[in-house]
CSV table of C-alpha atoms and ligand atoms in Angstrom, one decimal:
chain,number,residue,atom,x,y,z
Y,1,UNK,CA,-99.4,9.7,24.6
Y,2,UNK,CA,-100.9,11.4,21.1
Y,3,UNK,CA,-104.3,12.3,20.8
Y,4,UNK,CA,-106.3,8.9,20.1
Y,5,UNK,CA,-107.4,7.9,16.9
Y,6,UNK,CA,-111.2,9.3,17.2
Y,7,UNK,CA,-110.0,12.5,17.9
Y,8,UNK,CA,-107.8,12.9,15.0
Y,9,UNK,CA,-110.1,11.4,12.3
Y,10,UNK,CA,-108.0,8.3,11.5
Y,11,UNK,CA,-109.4,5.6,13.6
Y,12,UNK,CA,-109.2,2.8,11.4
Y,13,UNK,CA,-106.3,0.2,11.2
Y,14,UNK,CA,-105.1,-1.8,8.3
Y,15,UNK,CA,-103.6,-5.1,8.6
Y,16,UNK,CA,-101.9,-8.3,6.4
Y,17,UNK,CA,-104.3,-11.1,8.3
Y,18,UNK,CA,-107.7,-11.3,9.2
Y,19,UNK,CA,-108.7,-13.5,12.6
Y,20,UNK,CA,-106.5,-11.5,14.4
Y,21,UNK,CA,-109.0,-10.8,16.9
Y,22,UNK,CA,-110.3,-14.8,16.8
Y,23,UNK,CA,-106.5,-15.4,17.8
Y,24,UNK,CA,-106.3,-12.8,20.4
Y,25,UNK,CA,-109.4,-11.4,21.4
Y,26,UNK,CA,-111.0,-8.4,20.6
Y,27,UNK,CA,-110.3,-5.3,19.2
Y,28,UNK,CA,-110.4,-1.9,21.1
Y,29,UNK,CA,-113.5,-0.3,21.2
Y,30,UNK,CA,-113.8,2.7,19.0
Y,31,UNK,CA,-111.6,1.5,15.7
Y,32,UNK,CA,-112.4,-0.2,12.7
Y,33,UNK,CA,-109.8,-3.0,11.4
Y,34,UNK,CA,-109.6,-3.8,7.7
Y,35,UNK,CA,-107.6,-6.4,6.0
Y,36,UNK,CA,-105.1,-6.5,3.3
Y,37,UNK,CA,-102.9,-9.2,2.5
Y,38,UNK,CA,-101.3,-6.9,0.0
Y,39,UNK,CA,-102.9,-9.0,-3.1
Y,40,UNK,CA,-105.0,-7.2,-5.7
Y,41,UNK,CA,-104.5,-3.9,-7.0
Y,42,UNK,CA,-105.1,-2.4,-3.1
Y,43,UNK,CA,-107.2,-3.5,-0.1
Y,44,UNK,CA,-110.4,-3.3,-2.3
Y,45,UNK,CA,-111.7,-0.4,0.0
Y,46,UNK,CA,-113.8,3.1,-1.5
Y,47,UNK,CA,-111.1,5.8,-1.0
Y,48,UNK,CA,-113.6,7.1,1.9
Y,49,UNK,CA,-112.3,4.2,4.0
Y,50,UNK,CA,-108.7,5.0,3.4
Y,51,UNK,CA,-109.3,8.6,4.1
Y,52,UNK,CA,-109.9,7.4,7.9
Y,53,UNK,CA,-107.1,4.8,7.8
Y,54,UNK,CA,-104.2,6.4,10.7
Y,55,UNK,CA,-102.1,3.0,11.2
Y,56,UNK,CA,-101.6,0.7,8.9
Y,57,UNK,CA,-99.4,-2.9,9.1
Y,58,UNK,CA,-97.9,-3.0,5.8
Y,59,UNK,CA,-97.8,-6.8,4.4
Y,60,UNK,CA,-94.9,-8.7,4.8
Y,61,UNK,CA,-92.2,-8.9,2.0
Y,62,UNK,CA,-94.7,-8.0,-0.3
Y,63,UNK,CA,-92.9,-6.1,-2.7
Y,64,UNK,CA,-95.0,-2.6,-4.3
Y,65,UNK,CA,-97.1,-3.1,-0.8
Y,66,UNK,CA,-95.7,0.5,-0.3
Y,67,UNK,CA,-97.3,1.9,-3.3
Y,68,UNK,CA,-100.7,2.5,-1.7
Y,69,UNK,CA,-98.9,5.2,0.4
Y,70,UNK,CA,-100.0,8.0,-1.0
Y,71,UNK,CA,-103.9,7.1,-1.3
Y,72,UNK,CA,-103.4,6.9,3.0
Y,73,UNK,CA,-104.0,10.9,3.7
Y,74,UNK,CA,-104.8,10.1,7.6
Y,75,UNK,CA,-101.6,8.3,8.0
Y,76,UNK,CA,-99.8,8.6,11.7
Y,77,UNK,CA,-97.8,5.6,11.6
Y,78,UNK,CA,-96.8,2.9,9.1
Y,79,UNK,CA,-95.8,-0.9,10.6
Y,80,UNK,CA,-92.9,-2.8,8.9
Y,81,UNK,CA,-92.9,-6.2,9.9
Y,82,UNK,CA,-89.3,-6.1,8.3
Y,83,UNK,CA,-86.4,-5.3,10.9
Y,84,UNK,CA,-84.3,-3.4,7.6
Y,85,UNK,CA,-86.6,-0.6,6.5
Y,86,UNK,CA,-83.9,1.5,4.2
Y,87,UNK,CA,-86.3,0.9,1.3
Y,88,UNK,CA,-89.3,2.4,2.9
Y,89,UNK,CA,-87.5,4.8,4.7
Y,90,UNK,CA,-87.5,7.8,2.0
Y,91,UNK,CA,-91.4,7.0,0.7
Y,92,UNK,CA,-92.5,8.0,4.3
Y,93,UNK,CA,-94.7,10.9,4.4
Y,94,UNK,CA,-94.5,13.6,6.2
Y,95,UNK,CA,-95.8,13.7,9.8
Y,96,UNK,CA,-96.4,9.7,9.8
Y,97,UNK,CA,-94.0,7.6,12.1
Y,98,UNK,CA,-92.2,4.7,10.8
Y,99,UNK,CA,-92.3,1.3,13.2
Y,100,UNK,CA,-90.0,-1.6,12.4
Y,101,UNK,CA,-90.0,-5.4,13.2
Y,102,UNK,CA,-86.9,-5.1,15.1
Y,103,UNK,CA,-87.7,-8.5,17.0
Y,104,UNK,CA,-89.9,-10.5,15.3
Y,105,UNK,CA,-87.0,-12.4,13.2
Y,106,UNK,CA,-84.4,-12.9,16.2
Y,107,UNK,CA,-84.9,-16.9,16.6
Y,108,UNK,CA,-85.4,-16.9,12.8
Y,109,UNK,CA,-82.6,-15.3,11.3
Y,110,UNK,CA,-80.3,-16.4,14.3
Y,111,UNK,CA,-81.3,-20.0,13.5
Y,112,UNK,CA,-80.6,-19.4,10.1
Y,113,UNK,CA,-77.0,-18.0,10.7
Y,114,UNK,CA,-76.0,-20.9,12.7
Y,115,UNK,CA,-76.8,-23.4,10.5
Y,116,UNK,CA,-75.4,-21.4,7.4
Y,117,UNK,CA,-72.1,-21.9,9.7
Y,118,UNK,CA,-72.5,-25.4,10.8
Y,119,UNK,CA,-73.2,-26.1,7.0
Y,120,UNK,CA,-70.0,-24.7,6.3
Y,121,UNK,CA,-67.7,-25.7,9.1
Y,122,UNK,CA,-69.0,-29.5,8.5
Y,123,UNK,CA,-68.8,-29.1,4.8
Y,124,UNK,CA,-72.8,-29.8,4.3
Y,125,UNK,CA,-72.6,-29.0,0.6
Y,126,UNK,CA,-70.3,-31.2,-0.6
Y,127,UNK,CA,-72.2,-34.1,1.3
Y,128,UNK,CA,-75.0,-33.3,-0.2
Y,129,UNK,CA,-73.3,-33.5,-3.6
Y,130,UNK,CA,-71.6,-36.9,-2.9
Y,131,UNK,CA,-74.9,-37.9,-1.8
Y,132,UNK,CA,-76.6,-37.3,-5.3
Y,133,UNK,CA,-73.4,-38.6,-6.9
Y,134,UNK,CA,-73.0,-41.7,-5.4
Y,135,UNK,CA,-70.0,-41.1,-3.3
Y,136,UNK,CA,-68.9,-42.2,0.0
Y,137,UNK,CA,-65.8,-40.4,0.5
Y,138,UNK,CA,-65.3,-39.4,4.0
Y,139,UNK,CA,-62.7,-37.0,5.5
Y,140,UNK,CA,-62.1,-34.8,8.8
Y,141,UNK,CA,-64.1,-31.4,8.8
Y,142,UNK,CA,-63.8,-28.1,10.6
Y,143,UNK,CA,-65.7,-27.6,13.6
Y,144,UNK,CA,-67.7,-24.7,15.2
Y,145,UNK,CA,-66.8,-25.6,18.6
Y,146,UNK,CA,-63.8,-23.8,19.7
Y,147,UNK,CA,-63.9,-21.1,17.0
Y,148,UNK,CA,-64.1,-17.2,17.4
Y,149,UNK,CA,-67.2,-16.1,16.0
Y,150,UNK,CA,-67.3,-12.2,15.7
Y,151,UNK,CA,-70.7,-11.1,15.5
Y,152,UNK,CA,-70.6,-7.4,13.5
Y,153,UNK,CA,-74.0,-5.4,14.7
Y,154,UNK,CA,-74.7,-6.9,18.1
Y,155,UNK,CA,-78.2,-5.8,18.0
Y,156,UNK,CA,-81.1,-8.0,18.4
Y,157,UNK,CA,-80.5,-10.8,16.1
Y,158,UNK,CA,-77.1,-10.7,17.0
Y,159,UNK,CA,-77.4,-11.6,20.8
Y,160,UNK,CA,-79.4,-14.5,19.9
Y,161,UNK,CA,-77.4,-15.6,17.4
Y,162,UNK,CA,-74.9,-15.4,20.2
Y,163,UNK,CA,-77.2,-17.3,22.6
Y,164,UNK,CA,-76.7,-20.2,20.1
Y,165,UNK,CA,-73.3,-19.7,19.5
Y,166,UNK,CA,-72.2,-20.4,23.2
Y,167,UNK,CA,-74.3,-23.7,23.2
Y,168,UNK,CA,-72.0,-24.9,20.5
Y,169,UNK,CA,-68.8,-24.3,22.6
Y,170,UNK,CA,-67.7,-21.4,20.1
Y,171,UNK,CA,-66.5,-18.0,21.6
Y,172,UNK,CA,-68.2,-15.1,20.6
Y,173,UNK,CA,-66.8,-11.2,20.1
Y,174,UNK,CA,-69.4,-8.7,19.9
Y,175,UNK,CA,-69.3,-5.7,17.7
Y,176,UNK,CA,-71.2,-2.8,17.7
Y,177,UNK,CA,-71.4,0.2,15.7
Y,178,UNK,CA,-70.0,2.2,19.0
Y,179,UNK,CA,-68.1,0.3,22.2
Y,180,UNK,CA,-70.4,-0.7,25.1
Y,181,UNK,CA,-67.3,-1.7,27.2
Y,182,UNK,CA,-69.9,-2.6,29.9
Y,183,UNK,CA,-71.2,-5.5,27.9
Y,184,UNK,CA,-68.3,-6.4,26.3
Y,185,UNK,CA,-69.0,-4.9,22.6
Y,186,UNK,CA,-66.2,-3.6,20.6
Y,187,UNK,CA,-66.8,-0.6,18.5
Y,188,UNK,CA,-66.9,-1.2,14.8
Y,189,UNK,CA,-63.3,1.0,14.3
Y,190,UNK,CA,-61.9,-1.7,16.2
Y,191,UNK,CA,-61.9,-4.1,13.4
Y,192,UNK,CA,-58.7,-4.2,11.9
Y,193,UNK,CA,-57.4,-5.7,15.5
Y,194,UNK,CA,-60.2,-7.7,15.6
Y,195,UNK,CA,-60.5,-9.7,12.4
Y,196,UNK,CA,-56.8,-11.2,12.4
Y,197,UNK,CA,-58.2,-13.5,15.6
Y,198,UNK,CA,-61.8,-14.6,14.2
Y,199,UNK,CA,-62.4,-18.0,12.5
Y,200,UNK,CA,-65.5,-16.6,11.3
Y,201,UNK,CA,-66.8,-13.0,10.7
Y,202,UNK,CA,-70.8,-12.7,10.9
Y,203,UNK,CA,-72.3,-9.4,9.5
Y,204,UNK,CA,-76.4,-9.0,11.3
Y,205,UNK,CA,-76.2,-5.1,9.9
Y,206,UNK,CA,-78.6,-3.0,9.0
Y,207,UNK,CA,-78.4,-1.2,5.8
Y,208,UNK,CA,-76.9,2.6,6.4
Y,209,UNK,CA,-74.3,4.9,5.1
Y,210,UNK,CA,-72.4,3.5,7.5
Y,211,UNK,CA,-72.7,0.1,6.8
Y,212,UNK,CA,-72.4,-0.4,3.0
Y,213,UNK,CA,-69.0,-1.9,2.2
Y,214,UNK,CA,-68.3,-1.9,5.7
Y,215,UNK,CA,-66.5,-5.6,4.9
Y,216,UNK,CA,-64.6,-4.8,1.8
Y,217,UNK,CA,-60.8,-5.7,0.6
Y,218,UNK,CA,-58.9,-4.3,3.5
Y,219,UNK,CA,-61.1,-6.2,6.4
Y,220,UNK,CA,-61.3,-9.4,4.1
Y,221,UNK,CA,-57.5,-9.7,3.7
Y,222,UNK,CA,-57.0,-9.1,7.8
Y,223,UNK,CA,-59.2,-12.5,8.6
Y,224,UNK,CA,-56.7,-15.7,8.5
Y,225,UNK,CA,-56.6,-18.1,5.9
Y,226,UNK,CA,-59.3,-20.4,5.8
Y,227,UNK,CA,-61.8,-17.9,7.9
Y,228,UNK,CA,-65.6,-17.9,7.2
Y,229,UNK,CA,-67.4,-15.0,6.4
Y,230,UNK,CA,-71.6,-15.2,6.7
Y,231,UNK,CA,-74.0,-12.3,5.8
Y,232,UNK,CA,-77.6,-12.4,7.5
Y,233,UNK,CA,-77.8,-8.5,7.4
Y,234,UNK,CA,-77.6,-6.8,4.2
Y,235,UNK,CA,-76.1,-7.5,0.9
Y,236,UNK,CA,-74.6,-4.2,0.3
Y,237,UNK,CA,-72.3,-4.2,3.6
Y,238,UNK,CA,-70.3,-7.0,2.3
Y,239,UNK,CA,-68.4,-6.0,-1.0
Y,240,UNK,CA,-69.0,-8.8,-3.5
Y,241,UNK,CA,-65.6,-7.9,-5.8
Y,242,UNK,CA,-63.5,-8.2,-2.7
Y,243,UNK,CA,-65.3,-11.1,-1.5
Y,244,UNK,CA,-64.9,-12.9,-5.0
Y,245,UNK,CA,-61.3,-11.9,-4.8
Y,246,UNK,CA,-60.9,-13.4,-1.6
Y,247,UNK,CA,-62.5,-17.1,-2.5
Y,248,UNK,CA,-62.0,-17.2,-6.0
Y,249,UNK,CA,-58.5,-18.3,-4.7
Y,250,UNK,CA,-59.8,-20.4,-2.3
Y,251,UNK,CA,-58.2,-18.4,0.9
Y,252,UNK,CA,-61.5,-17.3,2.4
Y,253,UNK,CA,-64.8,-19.1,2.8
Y,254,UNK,CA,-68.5,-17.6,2.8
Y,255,UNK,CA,-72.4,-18.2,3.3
Y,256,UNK,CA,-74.6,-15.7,2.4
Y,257,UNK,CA,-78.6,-15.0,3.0
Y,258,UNK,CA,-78.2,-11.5,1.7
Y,259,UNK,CA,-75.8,-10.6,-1.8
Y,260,UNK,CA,-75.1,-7.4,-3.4
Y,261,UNK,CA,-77.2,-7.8,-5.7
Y,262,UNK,CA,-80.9,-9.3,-5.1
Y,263,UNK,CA,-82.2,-11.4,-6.3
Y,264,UNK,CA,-78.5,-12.5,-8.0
Y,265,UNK,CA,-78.5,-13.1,-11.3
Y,266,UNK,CA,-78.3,-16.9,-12.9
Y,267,UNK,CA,-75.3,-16.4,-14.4
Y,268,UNK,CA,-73.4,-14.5,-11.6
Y,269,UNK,CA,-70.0,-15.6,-10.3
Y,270,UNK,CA,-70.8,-15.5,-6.6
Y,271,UNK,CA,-72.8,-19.1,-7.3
Y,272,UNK,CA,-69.9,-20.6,-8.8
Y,273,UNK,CA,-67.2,-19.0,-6.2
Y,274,UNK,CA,-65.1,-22.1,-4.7
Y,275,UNK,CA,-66.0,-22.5,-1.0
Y,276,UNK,CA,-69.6,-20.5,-1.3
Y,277,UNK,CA,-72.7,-21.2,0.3
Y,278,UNK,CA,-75.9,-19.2,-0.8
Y,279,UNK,CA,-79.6,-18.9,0.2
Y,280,UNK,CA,-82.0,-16.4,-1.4
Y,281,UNK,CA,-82.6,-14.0,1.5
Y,282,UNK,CA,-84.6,-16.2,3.6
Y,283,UNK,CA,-83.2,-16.0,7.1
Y,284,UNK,CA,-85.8,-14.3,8.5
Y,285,UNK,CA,-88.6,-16.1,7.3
Y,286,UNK,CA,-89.5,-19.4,8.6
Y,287,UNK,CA,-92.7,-20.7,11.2
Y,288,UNK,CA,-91.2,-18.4,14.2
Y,289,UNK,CA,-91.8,-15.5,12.4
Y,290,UNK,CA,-95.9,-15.3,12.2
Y,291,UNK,CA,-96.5,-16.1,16.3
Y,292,UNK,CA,-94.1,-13.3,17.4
Y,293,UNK,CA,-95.1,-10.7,14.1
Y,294,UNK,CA,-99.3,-11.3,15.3
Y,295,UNK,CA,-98.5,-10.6,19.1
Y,296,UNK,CA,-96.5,-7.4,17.6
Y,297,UNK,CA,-99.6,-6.2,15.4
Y,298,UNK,CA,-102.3,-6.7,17.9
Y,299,UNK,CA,-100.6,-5.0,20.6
Y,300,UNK,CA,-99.6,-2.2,18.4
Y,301,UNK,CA,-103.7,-1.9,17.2
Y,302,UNK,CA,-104.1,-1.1,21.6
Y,303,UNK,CA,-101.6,1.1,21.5
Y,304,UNK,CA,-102.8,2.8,18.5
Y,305,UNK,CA,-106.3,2.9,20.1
Y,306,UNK,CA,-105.6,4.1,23.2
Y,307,UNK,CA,-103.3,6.6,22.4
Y,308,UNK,CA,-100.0,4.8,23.7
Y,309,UNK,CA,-96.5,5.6,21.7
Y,310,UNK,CA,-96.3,2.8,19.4
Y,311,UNK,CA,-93.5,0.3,20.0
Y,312,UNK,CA,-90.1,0.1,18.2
Y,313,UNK,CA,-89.9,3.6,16.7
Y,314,UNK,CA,-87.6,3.8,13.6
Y,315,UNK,CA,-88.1,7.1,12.3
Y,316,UNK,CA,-90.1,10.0,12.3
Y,317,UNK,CA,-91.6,11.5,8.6
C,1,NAP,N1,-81.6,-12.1,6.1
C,1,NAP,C1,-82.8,-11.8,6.6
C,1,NAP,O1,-83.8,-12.5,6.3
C,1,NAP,C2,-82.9,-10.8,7.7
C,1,NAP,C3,-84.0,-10.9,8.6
C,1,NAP,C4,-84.1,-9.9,9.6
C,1,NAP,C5,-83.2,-8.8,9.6
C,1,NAP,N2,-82.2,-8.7,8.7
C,1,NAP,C6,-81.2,-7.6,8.7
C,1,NAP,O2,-80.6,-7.6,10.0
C,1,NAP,C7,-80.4,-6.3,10.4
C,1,NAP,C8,-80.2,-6.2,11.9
C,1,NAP,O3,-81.4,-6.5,12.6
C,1,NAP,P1,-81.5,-6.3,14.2
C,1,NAP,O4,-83.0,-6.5,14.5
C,1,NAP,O5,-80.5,-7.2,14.9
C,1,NAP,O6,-81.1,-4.8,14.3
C,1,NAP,P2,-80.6,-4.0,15.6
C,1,NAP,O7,-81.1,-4.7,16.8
C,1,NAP,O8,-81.0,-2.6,15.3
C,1,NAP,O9,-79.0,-4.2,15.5
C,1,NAP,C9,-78.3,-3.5,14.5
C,1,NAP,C10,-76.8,-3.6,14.9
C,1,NAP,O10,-76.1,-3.0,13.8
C,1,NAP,C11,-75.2,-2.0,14.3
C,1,NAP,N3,-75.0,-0.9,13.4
C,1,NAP,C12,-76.0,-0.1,12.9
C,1,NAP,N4,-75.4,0.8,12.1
C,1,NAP,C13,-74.1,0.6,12.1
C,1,NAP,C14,-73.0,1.3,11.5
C,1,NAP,N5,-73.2,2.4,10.7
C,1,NAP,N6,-71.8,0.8,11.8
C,1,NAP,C15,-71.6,-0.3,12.6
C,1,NAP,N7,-72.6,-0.9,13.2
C,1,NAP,C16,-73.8,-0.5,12.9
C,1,NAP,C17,-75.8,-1.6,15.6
C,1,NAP,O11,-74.9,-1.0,16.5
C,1,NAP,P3,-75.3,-0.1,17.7
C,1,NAP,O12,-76.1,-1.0,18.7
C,1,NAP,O13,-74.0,0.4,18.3
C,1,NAP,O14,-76.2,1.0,17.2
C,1,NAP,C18,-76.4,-2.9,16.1
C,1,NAP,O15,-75.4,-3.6,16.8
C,1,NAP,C19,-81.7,-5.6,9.9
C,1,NAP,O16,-81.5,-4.2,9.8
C,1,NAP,C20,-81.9,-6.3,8.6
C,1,NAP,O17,-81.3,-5.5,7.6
C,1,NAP,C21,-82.1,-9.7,7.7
């Protein structure tokens, strides 16, 4: 428990949607919610009202959102509705807590990996292209079923990304930043045995010092010929030289949400790589994001009001 909002001075909340209470009932007695959807030039409030602001829900993937910050002097604890918070990460105050969405993309993002791979395996693309040029050239595809899938950062999106996995008749090996031989999950040092066996290699990491260029030439030249390698995490674990290297010469395959860099340029070669599949970062944000990211906010506001610890802690400021 923390001392409750009244006590401290900062009982009001700030969130990205208003109705929240039509939706779910209520609020707590004893706070006042504002609303900003992160348009404007700020929530449109006098200062005064910021000074009492303690938790506020910071819009989602509203880029500069962040830059009211510093106007937030009652602060306790900042919401991401982002599971990746590196950006906001060094901007947080000192003293305030930092809450990610760790959750609130799983069926999203999952959903969005598998069908980047089932593109892939079943050679969507060139379909597609037939399709607008007239073509009707069939031929035998890949398959997921019967492939081995390791997933690398078996967190949350991984195991459901796993859940769907299995229902395709693929096998899945999990891998972890450390080895949870209990469940199964290889640590990430374990790698360079690993990848020789895989038919695909999906990266769900977070971005870290650990992580950046965690898939670079080395691990790219131990997958087999033909492999498949997908990036829902973060752009910078995957090194985009290596990975040009690798399909420029057709030996490796890959579909990316996330490059290194965002957003990637027109003229970059990644778009024109043989065998490469790209979407603009949009795993994570489809219809099953808003139900799950309201349920989140509104039971973080109770918590807030009541004095509970807020839910999925990232960091402390
Ligand atoms: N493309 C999109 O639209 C989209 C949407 C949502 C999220 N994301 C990205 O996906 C990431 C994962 O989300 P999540 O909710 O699944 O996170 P999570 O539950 O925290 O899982 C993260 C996984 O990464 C592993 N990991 C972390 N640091 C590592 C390191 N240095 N070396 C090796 N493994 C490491 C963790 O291993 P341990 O369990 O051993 O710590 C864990 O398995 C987010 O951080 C975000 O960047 C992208």
């Amino acid at each position: 428990m923390h001392d409750t909002p009244a006590a401290t001075g900062a009982p009001d909340v700030l969130v990205p949607w208003a109705g929240l209470d039509t939706r779910h009932g209520p609020w707590p007695e004893g706070i006042r919610v504002h609303v900003w959807d992160g348009g404007g030039d700020g929530p449109g409030l006098p200062q005064e009202a910021l000074d009492r602001v303690g938790f506020w829900v910071l819009p989602y993937a509203v880029p500069g959102a962040e830059a009211l910050l510093p106007r937030l002097p009652g602060l306790r604890a900042a919401q991401s509705l982002s599971a990746g918070v590196e950006k906001l990460l060094p901007l947080l105050p000192e003293g305030v807590s930092l809450h990610n969405g760790r959750g609130l993309h799983d069926a999203s993002t999952a959903e969005h990996a598998l069908g980047l791979i089932l593109a892939a395996q079943r050679d969507l693309p060139r379909w597609v292209a037939d399709q607008h040029a007239g073509r009707w050239e069939p031929h035998f595809t890949r398959s997921l079923a019967d492939c081995r899938v390791a997933i690398v950062g078996h967190g949350s999106i991984g195991a459901a990304l796993e859940r769907r996995l299995l229902a395709c008749e693929a096998e899945v090996v999990r891998v972890a930043r450390r080895a949870r031989p209990e469940e199964d999950v290889h640590p990430v040092a374990a790698l360079p045995e690993l990848l020789p066996g895989v038919d695909v290699v999906v990266l769900v990491l977070p971005e870290n010092p650990g992580t950046v260029g965690l898939l670079g030439a080395a691990e790219l030249a131990a997958l087999p010929d033909g492999a498949l390698v997908v990036n829902v995490g973060r752009g910078r674990t995957l090194d985009t030289e290596a990975l040009l290297a690798e399909t420029g010469n057709g030996r490796l395959r890959a579909a990316l949400d996330v490059t290194d860099p965002e957003p990637l340029p027109a003229a970059h070669p990644l778009r024109s790589a043989p065998g490469v599949l790209i979407t603009p970062h949009v795993a994570g944000g489809s219809d099953a994001f808003r139900p799950h990211a309201e349920r989140l906010v509104v039971d973080q506001v109770r918590r807030y009001a009541s004095g509970e610890p807020l839910a999925n802690l990232f960091a402390r400021g």
